[in-house]
PDB file of C-alpha atoms in Angstrom:
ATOM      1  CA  UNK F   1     203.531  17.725  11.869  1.00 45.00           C
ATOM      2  CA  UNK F   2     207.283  16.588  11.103  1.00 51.00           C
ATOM      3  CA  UNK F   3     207.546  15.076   7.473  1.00 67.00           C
ATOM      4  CA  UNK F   4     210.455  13.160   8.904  1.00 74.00           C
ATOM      5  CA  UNK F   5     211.308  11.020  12.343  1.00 84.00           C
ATOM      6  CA  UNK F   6     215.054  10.454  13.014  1.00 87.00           C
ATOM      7  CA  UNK F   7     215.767   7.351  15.143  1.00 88.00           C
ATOM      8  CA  UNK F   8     217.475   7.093  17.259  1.00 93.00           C
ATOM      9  CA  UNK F   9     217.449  10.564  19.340  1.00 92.00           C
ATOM     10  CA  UNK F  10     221.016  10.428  20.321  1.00 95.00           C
ATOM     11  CA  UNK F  11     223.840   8.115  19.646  1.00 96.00           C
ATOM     12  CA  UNK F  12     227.203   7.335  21.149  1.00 97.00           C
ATOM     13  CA  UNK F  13     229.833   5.585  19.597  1.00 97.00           C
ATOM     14  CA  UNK F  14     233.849   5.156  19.779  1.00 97.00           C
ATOM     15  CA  UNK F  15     235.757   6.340  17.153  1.00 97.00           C
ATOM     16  CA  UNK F  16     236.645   3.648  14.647  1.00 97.00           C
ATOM     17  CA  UNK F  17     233.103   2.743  14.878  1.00 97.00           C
ATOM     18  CA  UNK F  18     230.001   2.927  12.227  1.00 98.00           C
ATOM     19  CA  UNK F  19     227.282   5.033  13.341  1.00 97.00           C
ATOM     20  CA  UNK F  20     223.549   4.105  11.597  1.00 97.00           C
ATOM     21  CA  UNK F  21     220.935   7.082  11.407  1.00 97.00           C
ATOM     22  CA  UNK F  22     217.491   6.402  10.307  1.00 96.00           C
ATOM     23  CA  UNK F  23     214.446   8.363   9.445  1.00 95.00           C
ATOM     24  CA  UNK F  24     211.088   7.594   8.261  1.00 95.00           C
ATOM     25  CA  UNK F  25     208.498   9.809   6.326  1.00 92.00           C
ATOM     26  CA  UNK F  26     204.769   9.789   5.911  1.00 90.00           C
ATOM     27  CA  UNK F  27     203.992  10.517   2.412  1.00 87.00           C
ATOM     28  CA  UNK F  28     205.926   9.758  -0.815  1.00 89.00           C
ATOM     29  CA  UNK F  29     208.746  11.995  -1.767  1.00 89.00           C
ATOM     30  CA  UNK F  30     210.661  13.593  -4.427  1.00 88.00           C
ATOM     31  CA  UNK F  31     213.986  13.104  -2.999  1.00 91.00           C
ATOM     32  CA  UNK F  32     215.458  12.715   0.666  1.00 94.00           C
ATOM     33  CA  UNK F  33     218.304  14.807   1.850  1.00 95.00           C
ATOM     34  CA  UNK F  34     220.502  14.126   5.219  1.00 96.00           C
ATOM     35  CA  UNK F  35     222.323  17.793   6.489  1.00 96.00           C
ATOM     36  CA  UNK F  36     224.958  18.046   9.242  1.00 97.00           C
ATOM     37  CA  UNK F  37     224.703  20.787  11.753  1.00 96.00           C
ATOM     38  CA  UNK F  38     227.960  21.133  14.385  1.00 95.00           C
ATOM     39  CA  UNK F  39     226.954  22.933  17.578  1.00 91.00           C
ATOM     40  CA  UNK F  40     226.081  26.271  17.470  1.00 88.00           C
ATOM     41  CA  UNK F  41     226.337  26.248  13.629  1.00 91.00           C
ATOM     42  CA  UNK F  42     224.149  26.267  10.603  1.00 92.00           C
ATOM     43  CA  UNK F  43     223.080  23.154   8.512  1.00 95.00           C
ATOM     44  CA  UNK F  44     225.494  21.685   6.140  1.00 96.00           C
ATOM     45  CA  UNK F  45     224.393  19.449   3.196  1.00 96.00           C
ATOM     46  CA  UNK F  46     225.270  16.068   3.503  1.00 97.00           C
ATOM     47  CA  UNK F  47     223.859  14.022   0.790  1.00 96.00           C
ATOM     48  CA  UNK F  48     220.740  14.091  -1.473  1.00 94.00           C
ATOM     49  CA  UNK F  49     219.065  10.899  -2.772  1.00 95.00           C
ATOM     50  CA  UNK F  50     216.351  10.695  -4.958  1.00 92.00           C
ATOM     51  CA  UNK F  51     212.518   8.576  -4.948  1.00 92.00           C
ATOM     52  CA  UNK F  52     213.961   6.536  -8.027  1.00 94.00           C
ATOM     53  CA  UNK F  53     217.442   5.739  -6.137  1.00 96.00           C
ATOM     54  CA  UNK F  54     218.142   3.023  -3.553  1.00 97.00           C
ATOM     55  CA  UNK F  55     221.782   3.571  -2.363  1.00 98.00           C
ATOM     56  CA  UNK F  56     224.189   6.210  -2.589  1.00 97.00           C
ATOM     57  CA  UNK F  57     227.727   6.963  -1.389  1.00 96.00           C
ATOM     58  CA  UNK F  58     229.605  10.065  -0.924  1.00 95.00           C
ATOM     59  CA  UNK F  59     232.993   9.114   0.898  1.00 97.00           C
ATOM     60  CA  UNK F  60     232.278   7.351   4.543  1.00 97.00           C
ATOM     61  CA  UNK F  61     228.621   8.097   3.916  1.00 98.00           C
ATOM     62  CA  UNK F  62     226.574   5.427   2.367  1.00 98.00           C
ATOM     63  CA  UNK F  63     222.693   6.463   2.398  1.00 98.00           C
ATOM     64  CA  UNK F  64     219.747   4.480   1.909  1.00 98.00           C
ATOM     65  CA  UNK F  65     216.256   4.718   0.944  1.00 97.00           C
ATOM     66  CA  UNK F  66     213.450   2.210   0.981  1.00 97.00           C
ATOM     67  CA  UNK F  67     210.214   4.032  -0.535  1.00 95.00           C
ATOM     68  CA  UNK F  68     208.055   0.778   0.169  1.00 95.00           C
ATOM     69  CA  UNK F  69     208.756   0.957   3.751  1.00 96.00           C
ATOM     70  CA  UNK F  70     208.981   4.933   3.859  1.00 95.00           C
ATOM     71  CA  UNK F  71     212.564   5.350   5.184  1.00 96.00           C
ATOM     72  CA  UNK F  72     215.796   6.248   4.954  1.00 97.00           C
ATOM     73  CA  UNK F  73     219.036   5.298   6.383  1.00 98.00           C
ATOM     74  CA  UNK F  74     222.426   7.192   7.098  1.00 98.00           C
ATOM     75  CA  UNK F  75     225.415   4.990   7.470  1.00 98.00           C
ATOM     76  CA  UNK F  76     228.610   6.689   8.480  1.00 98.00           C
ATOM     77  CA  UNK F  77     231.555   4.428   8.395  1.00 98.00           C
ATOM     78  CA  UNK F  78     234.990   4.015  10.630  1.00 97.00           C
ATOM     79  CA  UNK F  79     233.789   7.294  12.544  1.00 97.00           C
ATOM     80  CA  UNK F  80     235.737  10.313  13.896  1.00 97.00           C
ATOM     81  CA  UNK F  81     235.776  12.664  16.513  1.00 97.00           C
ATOM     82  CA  UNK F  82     235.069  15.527  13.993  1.00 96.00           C
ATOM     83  CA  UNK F  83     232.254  13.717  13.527  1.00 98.00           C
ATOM     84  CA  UNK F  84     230.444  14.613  16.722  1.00 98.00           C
ATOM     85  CA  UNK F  85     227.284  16.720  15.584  1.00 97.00           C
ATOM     86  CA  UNK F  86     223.520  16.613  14.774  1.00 95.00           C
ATOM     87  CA  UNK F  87     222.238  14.721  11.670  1.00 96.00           C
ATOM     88  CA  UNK F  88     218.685  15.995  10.040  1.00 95.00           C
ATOM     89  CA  UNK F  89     216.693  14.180   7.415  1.00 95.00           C
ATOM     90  CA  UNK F  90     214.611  16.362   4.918  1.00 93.00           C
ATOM     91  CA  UNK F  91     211.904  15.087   2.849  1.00 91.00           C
ATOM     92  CA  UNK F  92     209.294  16.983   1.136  1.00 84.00           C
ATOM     93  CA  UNK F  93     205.635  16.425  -0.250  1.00 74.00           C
ATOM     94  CA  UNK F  94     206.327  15.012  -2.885  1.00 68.00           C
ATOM     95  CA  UNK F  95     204.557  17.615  -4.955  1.00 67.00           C
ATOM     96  CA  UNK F  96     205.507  20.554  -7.376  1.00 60.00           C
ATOM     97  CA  UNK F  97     207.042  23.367  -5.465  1.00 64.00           C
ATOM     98  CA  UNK F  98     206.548  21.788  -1.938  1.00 70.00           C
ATOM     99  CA  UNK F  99     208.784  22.664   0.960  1.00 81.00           C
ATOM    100  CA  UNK F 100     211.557  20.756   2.996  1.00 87.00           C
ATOM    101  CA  UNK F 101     210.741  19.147   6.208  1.00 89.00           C
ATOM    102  CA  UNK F 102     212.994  18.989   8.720  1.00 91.00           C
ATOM    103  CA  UNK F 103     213.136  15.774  11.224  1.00 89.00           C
ATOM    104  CA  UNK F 104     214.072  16.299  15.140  1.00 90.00           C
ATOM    105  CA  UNK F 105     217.411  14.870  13.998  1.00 93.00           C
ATOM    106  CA  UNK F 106     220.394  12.361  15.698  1.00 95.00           C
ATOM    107  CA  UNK F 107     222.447  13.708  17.505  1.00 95.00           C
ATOM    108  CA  UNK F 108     225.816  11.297  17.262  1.00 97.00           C
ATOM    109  CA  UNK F 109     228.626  11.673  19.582  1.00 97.00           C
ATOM    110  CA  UNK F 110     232.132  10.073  18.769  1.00 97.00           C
ATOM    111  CA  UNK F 111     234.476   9.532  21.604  1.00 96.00           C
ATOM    112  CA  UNK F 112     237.961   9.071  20.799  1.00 92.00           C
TER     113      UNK F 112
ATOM    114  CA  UNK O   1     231.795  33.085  -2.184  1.00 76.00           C
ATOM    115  CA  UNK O   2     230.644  33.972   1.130  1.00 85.00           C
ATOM    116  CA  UNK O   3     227.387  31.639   1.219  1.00 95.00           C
ATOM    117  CA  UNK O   4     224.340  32.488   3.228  1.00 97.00           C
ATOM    118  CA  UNK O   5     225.742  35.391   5.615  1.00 97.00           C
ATOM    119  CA  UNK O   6     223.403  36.559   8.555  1.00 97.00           C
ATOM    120  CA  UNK O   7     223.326  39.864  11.211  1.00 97.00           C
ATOM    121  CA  UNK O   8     223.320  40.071  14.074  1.00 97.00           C
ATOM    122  CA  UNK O   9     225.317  36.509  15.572  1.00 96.00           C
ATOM    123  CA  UNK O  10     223.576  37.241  18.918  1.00 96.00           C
ATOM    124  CA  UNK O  11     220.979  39.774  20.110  1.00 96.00           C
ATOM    125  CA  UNK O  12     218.672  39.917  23.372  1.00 97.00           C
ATOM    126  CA  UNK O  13     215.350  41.958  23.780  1.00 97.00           C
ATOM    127  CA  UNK O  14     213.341  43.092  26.212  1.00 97.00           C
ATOM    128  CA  UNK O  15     209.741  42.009  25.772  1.00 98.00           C
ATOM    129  CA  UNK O  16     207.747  44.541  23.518  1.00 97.00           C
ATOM    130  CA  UNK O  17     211.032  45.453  21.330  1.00 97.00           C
ATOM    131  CA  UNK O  18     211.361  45.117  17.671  1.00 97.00           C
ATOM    132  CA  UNK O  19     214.320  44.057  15.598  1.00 96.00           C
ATOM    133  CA  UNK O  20     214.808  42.808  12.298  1.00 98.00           C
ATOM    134  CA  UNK O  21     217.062  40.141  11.270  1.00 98.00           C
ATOM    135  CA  UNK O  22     219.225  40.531   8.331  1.00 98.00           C
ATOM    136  CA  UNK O  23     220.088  37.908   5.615  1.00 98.00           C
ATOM    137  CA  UNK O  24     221.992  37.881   2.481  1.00 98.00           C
ATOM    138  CA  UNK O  25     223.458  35.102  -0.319  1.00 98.00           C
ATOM    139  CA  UNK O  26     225.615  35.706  -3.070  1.00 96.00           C
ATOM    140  CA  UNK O  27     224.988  32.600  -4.651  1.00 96.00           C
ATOM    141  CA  UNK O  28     222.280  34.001  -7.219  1.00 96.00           C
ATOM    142  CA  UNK O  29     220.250  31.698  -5.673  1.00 96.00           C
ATOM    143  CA  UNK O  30     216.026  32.304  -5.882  1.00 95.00           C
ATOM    144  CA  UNK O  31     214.644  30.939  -3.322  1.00 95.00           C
ATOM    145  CA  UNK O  32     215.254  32.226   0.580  1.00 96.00           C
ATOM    146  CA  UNK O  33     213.672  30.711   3.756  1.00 96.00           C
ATOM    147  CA  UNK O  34     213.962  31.955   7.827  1.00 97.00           C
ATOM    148  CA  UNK O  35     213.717  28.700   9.802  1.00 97.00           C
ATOM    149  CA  UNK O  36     213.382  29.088  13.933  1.00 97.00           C
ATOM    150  CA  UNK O  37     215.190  26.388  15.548  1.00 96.00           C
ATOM    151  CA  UNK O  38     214.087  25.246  19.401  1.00 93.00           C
ATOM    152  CA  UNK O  39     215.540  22.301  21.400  1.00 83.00           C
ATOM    153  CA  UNK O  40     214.360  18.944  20.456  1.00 73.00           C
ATOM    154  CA  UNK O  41     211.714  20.542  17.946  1.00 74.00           C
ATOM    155  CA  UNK O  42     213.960  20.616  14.747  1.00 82.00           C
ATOM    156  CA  UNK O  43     213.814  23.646  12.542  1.00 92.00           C
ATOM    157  CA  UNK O  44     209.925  24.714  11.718  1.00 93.00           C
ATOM    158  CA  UNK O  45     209.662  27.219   8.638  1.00 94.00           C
ATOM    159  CA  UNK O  46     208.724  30.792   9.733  1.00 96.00           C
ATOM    160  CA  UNK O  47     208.397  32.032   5.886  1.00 96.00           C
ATOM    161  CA  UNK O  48     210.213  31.382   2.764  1.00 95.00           C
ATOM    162  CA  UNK O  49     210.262  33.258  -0.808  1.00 95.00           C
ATOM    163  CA  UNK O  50     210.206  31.379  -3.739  1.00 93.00           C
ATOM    164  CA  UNK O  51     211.364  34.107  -5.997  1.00 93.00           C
ATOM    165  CA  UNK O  52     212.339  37.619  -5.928  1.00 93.00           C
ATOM    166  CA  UNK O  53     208.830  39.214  -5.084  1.00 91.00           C
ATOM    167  CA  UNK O  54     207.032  37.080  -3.197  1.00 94.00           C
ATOM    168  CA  UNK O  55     206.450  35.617   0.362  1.00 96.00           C
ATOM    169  CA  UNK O  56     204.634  32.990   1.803  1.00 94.00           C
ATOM    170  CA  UNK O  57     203.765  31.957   5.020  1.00 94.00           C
ATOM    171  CA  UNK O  58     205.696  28.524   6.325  1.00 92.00           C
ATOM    172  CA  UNK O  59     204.499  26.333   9.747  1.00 91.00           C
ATOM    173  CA  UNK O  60     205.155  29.186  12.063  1.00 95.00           C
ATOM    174  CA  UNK O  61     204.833  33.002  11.101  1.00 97.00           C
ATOM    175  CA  UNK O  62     202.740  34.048  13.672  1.00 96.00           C
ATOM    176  CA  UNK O  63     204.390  37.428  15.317  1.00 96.00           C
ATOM    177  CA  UNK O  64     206.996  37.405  12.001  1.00 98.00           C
ATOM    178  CA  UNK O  65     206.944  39.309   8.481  1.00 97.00           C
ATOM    179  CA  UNK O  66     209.553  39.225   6.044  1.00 98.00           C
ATOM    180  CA  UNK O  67     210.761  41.260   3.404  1.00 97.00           C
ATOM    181  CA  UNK O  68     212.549  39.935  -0.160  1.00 96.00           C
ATOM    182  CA  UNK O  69     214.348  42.896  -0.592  1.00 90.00           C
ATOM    183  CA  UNK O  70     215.888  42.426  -3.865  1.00 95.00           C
ATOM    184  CA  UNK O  71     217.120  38.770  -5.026  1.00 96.00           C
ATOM    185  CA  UNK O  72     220.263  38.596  -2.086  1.00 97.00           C
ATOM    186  CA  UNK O  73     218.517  39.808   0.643  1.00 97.00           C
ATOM    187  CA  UNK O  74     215.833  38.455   3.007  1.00 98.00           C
ATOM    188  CA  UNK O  75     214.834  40.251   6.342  1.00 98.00           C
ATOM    189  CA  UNK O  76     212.786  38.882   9.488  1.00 98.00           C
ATOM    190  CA  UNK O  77     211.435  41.533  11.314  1.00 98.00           C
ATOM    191  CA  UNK O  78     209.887  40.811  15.002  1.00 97.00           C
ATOM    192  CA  UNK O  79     207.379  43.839  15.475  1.00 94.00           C
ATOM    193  CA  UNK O  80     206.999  42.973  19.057  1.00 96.00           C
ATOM    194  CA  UNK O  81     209.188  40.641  20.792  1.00 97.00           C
ATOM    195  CA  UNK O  82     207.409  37.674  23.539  1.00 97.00           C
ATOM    196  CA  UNK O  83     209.854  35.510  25.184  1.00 97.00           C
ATOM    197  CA  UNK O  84     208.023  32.757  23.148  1.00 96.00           C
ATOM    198  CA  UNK O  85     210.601  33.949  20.339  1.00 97.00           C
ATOM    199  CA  UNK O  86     213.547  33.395  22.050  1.00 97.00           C
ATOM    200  CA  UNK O  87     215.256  30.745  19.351  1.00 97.00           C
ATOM    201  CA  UNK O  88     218.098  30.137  17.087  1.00 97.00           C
ATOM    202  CA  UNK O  89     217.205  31.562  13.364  1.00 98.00           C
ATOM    203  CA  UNK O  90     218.591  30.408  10.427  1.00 97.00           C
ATOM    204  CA  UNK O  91     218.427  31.744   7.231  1.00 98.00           C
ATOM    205  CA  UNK O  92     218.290  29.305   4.002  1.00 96.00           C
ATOM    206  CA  UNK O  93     218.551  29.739   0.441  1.00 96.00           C
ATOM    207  CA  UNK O  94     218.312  27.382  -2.713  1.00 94.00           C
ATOM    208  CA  UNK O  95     218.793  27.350  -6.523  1.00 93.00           C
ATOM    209  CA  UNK O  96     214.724  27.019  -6.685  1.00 87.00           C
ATOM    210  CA  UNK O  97     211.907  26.371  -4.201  1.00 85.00           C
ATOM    211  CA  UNK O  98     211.082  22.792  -3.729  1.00 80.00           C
ATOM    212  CA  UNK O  99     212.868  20.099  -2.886  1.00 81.00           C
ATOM    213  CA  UNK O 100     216.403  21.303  -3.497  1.00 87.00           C
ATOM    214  CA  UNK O 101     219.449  21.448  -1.407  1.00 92.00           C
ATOM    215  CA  UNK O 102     219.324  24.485   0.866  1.00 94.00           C
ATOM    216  CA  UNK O 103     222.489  26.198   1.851  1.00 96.00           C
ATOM    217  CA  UNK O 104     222.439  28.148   5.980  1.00 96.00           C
ATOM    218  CA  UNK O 105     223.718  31.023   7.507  1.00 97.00           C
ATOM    219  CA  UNK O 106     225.207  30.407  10.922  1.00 96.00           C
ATOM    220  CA  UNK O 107     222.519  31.857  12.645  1.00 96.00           C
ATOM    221  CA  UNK O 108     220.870  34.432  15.132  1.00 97.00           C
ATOM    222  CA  UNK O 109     220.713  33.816  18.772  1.00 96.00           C
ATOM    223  CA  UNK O 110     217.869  35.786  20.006  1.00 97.00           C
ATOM    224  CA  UNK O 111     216.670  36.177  23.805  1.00 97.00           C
ATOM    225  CA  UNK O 112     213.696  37.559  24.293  1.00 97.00           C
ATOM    226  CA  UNK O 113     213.380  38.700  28.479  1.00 96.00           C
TER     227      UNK O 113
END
Protein backbone atom coordinates (compact mmCIF):
# COMPACT_ATOMS: atom_id res chain seq x y z
CA UNK A 1 0.00 0.00 0.00
CA UNK A 2 1.27 3.65 -1.01
CA UNK A 3 2.98 5.41 2.08
CA UNK A 4 1.93 8.59 0.35
CA UNK A 5 -1.44 10.06 -1.55
CA UNK A 6 -0.83 13.10 -3.82
CA UNK A 7 -3.93 15.31 -4.28
CA UNK A 8 -4.90 16.40 -6.59
CA UNK A 9 -4.25 13.80 -9.61
CA UNK A 10 -3.66 16.38 -12.20
CA UNK A 11 -3.52 20.09 -12.22
CA UNK A 12 -3.76 22.86 -14.76
CA UNK A 13 -2.74 26.20 -14.32
CA UNK A 14 -1.59 29.43 -16.46
CA UNK A 15 1.68 30.50 -16.21
CA UNK A 16 2.13 33.31 -13.72
CA UNK A 17 0.06 31.23 -11.52
CA UNK A 18 0.84 29.23 -8.05
CA UNK A 19 0.31 25.66 -8.29
CA UNK A 20 -0.47 23.77 -4.60
CA UNK A 21 0.48 19.92 -4.39
CA UNK A 22 -0.48 17.98 -1.41
CA UNK A 23 0.15 14.58 -0.03
CA UNK A 24 -0.77 12.78 2.99
CA UNK A 25 0.93 9.72 4.76
CA UNK A 26 -0.21 7.03 7.11
CA UNK A 27 2.37 6.54 9.65
CA UNK A 28 4.89 8.99 11.20
CA UNK A 29 7.99 9.79 9.29
CA UNK A 30 11.55 10.60 9.37
CA UNK A 31 11.52 13.16 6.77
CA UNK A 32 9.30 13.92 3.57
CA UNK A 33 10.83 14.48 0.23
CA UNK A 34 8.91 16.02 -3.03
CA UNK A 35 10.95 14.79 -6.59
CA UNK A 36 10.19 16.14 -10.08
CA UNK A 37 10.02 13.77 -12.95
CA UNK A 38 9.64 15.54 -16.74
CA UNK A 39 8.13 13.12 -19.24
CA UNK A 40 9.90 10.32 -20.21
CA UNK A 41 12.66 11.14 -17.65
CA UNK A 42 13.94 9.98 -14.34
CA UNK A 43 13.09 11.55 -10.87
CA UNK A 44 14.77 14.68 -9.87
CA UNK A 45 15.04 15.78 -6.18
CA UNK A 46 13.10 18.58 -5.33
CA UNK A 47 13.21 19.29 -1.73
CA UNK A 48 13.64 17.29 1.54
CA UNK A 49 11.96 18.33 4.83
CA UNK A 50 12.32 16.79 7.94
CA UNK A 51 9.56 15.32 11.01
CA UNK A 52 11.02 18.21 13.30
CA UNK A 53 10.54 21.01 10.43
CA UNK A 54 7.36 22.88 9.47
CA UNK A 55 8.25 25.04 6.39
CA UNK A 56 10.93 25.15 4.02
CA UNK A 57 11.90 27.10 0.89
CA UNK A 58 14.18 26.41 -1.88
CA UNK A 59 13.63 29.25 -4.58
CA UNK A 60 9.75 29.28 -5.94
CA UNK A 61 9.24 26.18 -3.83
CA UNK A 62 7.92 26.64 -0.40
CA UNK A 63 7.04 23.08 1.24
CA UNK A 64 5.05 22.25 4.10
CA UNK A 65 4.54 19.66 6.59
CA UNK A 66 1.92 19.19 9.25
CA UNK A 67 2.85 15.85 11.26
CA UNK A 68 -0.44 16.24 13.43
CA UNK A 69 -2.56 16.07 10.46
CA UNK A 70 -0.13 13.64 8.45
CA UNK A 71 0.57 15.82 5.36
CA UNK A 72 2.51 17.68 3.34
CA UNK A 73 2.17 20.48 0.99
CA UNK A 74 4.11 21.65 -2.24
CA UNK A 75 3.66 25.24 -3.14
CA UNK A 76 5.20 26.35 -6.38
CA UNK A 77 5.01 30.03 -6.90
CA UNK A 78 4.51 32.49 -10.17
CA UNK A 79 4.72 29.16 -12.34
CA UNK A 80 6.36 28.43 -15.74
CA UNK A 81 5.98 26.51 -18.66
CA UNK A 82 9.21 24.53 -17.81
CA UNK A 83 7.36 23.69 -15.12
CA UNK A 84 4.99 21.25 -16.77
CA UNK A 85 5.86 17.71 -15.19
CA UNK A 86 4.92 15.12 -12.51
CA UNK A 87 5.44 15.89 -8.77
CA UNK A 88 6.00 12.68 -6.26
CA UNK A 89 5.96 12.80 -2.50
CA UNK A 90 8.23 10.24 -0.60
CA UNK A 91 7.86 9.39 2.92
CA UNK A 92 9.22 6.49 4.68
CA UNK A 93 8.45 4.35 7.92
CA UNK A 94 9.68 6.21 10.03
CA UNK A 95 12.03 3.53 11.26
CA UNK A 96 15.87 2.72 11.09
CA UNK A 97 16.84 1.73 7.63
CA UNK A 98 13.23 1.82 6.15
CA UNK A 99 12.60 2.45 2.49
CA UNK A 100 11.08 5.42 0.42
CA UNK A 101 7.55 5.35 -0.65
CA UNK A 102 6.57 6.72 -3.57
CA UNK A 103 2.92 8.51 -3.94
CA UNK A 104 0.87 8.24 -7.43
CA UNK A 105 2.07 11.83 -7.82
CA UNK A 106 0.50 15.40 -9.50
CA UNK A 107 0.85 15.77 -12.51
CA UNK A 108 0.83 19.88 -13.09
CA UNK A 109 0.52 21.35 -16.43
CA UNK A 110 1.45 25.12 -17.06
CA UNK A 111 0.04 26.76 -20.08
CA UNK A 112 1.65 29.78 -21.22
CA UNK B 1 29.90 13.29 -12.70
CA UNK B 2 27.70 11.33 -14.80
CA UNK B 3 24.97 10.41 -12.00
CA UNK B 4 22.93 7.27 -12.12
CA UNK B 5 23.57 6.04 -15.89
CA UNK B 6 21.34 3.08 -17.19
CA UNK B 7 21.48 0.45 -20.52
CA UNK B 8 19.61 -0.15 -22.61
CA UNK B 9 17.16 3.41 -23.13
CA UNK B 10 14.61 1.10 -24.85
CA UNK B 11 14.33 -2.67 -25.42
CA UNK B 12 11.27 -5.00 -26.50
CA UNK B 13 10.96 -8.86 -25.89
CA UNK B 14 9.19 -11.48 -27.00
CA UNK B 15 7.47 -13.38 -24.22
CA UNK B 16 9.82 -16.15 -22.70
CA UNK B 17 13.15 -13.94 -23.39
CA UNK B 18 15.62 -12.90 -20.86
CA UNK B 19 17.54 -9.68 -20.55
CA UNK B 20 19.26 -7.97 -17.94
CA UNK B 21 19.22 -4.40 -17.24
CA UNK B 22 22.32 -2.57 -16.55
CA UNK B 23 22.95 0.21 -13.93
CA UNK B 24 25.84 2.14 -12.77
CA UNK B 25 26.65 5.49 -10.35
CA UNK B 26 29.76 7.14 -9.88
CA UNK B 27 28.73 8.94 -7.02
CA UNK B 28 30.34 6.43 -4.37
CA UNK B 29 27.09 6.17 -3.28
CA UNK B 30 25.99 2.67 -1.09
CA UNK B 31 22.85 2.12 -1.50
CA UNK B 32 21.15 1.11 -5.16
CA UNK B 33 17.41 0.41 -5.82
CA UNK B 34 15.45 -0.84 -9.40
CA UNK B 35 12.00 0.78 -9.16
CA UNK B 36 9.23 -0.39 -12.04
CA UNK B 37 7.16 2.45 -12.93
CA UNK B 38 3.36 1.76 -14.50
CA UNK B 39 0.73 4.43 -15.36
CA UNK B 40 -1.11 5.88 -12.52
CA UNK B 41 0.60 3.28 -10.04
CA UNK B 42 3.73 5.41 -9.07
CA UNK B 43 7.06 3.69 -8.82
CA UNK B 44 6.80 0.24 -6.60
CA UNK B 45 10.36 -1.09 -5.44
CA UNK B 46 11.42 -4.28 -7.32
CA UNK B 47 14.72 -4.71 -5.01
CA UNK B 48 17.19 -2.44 -3.53
CA UNK B 49 20.84 -3.05 -1.91
CA UNK B 50 21.72 -1.40 1.03
CA UNK B 51 25.39 -1.95 0.73
CA UNK B 52 27.85 -3.51 -1.46
CA UNK B 53 26.89 -7.29 -0.85
CA UNK B 54 23.60 -7.55 -0.21
CA UNK B 55 20.01 -7.60 -1.71
CA UNK B 56 16.72 -7.48 -0.53
CA UNK B 57 13.52 -7.97 -1.83
CA UNK B 58 11.25 -4.51 -2.24
CA UNK B 59 7.08 -4.53 -2.97
CA UNK B 60 7.46 -6.27 -6.26
CA UNK B 61 10.33 -8.83 -7.15
CA UNK B 62 8.38 -11.48 -8.27
CA UNK B 63 9.92 -12.71 -11.87
CA UNK B 64 13.20 -10.22 -10.98
CA UNK B 65 16.79 -10.93 -9.35
CA UNK B 66 19.43 -8.55 -9.04
CA UNK B 67 22.97 -8.55 -8.79
CA UNK B 68 25.32 -5.79 -6.67
CA UNK B 69 28.11 -6.30 -8.71
CA UNK B 70 30.69 -4.33 -7.05
CA UNK B 71 29.75 -0.85 -5.24
CA UNK B 72 28.79 1.13 -8.95
CA UNK B 73 26.96 -1.40 -10.45
CA UNK B 74 23.47 -2.89 -10.02
CA UNK B 75 21.86 -5.34 -12.62
CA UNK B 76 18.06 -6.47 -13.07
CA UNK B 77 17.89 -9.49 -14.82
CA UNK B 78 14.29 -10.77 -16.22
CA UNK B 79 14.85 -14.67 -16.55
CA UNK B 80 11.68 -14.97 -18.46
CA UNK B 81 9.89 -12.11 -19.81
CA UNK B 82 5.50 -11.94 -19.40
CA UNK B 83 3.97 -8.98 -20.91
CA UNK B 84 3.01 -8.23 -17.22
CA UNK B 85 6.67 -6.64 -17.22
CA UNK B 86 6.27 -4.36 -19.78
CA UNK B 87 7.19 -0.94 -17.62
CA UNK B 88 9.47 1.93 -17.32
CA UNK B 89 12.59 0.94 -14.87
CA UNK B 90 14.46 3.19 -13.05
CA UNK B 91 17.44 2.72 -11.34
CA UNK B 92 18.15 4.72 -7.89
CA UNK B 93 20.99 5.20 -5.74
CA UNK B 94 21.66 7.06 -2.32
CA UNK B 95 24.48 8.05 0.09
CA UNK B 96 22.84 5.26 2.60
CA UNK B 97 19.64 3.19 2.70
CA UNK B 98 16.82 4.83 4.46
CA UNK B 99 15.27 7.77 4.11
CA UNK B 100 17.78 9.71 2.05
CA UNK B 101 17.57 11.55 -1.15
CA UNK B 102 17.79 9.12 -4.06
CA UNK B 103 19.36 10.20 -7.27
CA UNK B 104 17.65 8.23 -11.02
CA UNK B 105 18.82 7.07 -14.11
CA UNK B 106 16.64 8.03 -17.04
CA UNK B 107 15.30 4.82 -17.43
CA UNK B 108 14.51 1.52 -19.43
CA UNK B 109 11.54 1.22 -21.62
CA UNK B 110 10.79 -2.37 -21.81
CA UNK B 111 7.93 -4.13 -23.99
CA UNK B 112 7.30 -7.31 -23.33
CA UNK B 113 4.96 -8.96 -26.61
Amino acid sequence: SQQGEEDPQALSIQEGENATMNCSYKTSINNLQWYRQNSGRGLVHLILIRSNEREKHSGRLRVTLDTSKKSSSLLITASRAADTASYFCATDAGTSGSRLTFGEGTQLTVNP
Amino acid sequence: NAGVTQTPKFQVLKTGQSMTLQCAQDMNHNSMYWYRQDPGMGLRLIYYSASEGTTDKGEVPNGYNVSRLNKREFSLRLESAAPSQTSVYFCASSVRHGPDTQYFGPGTRLTVL
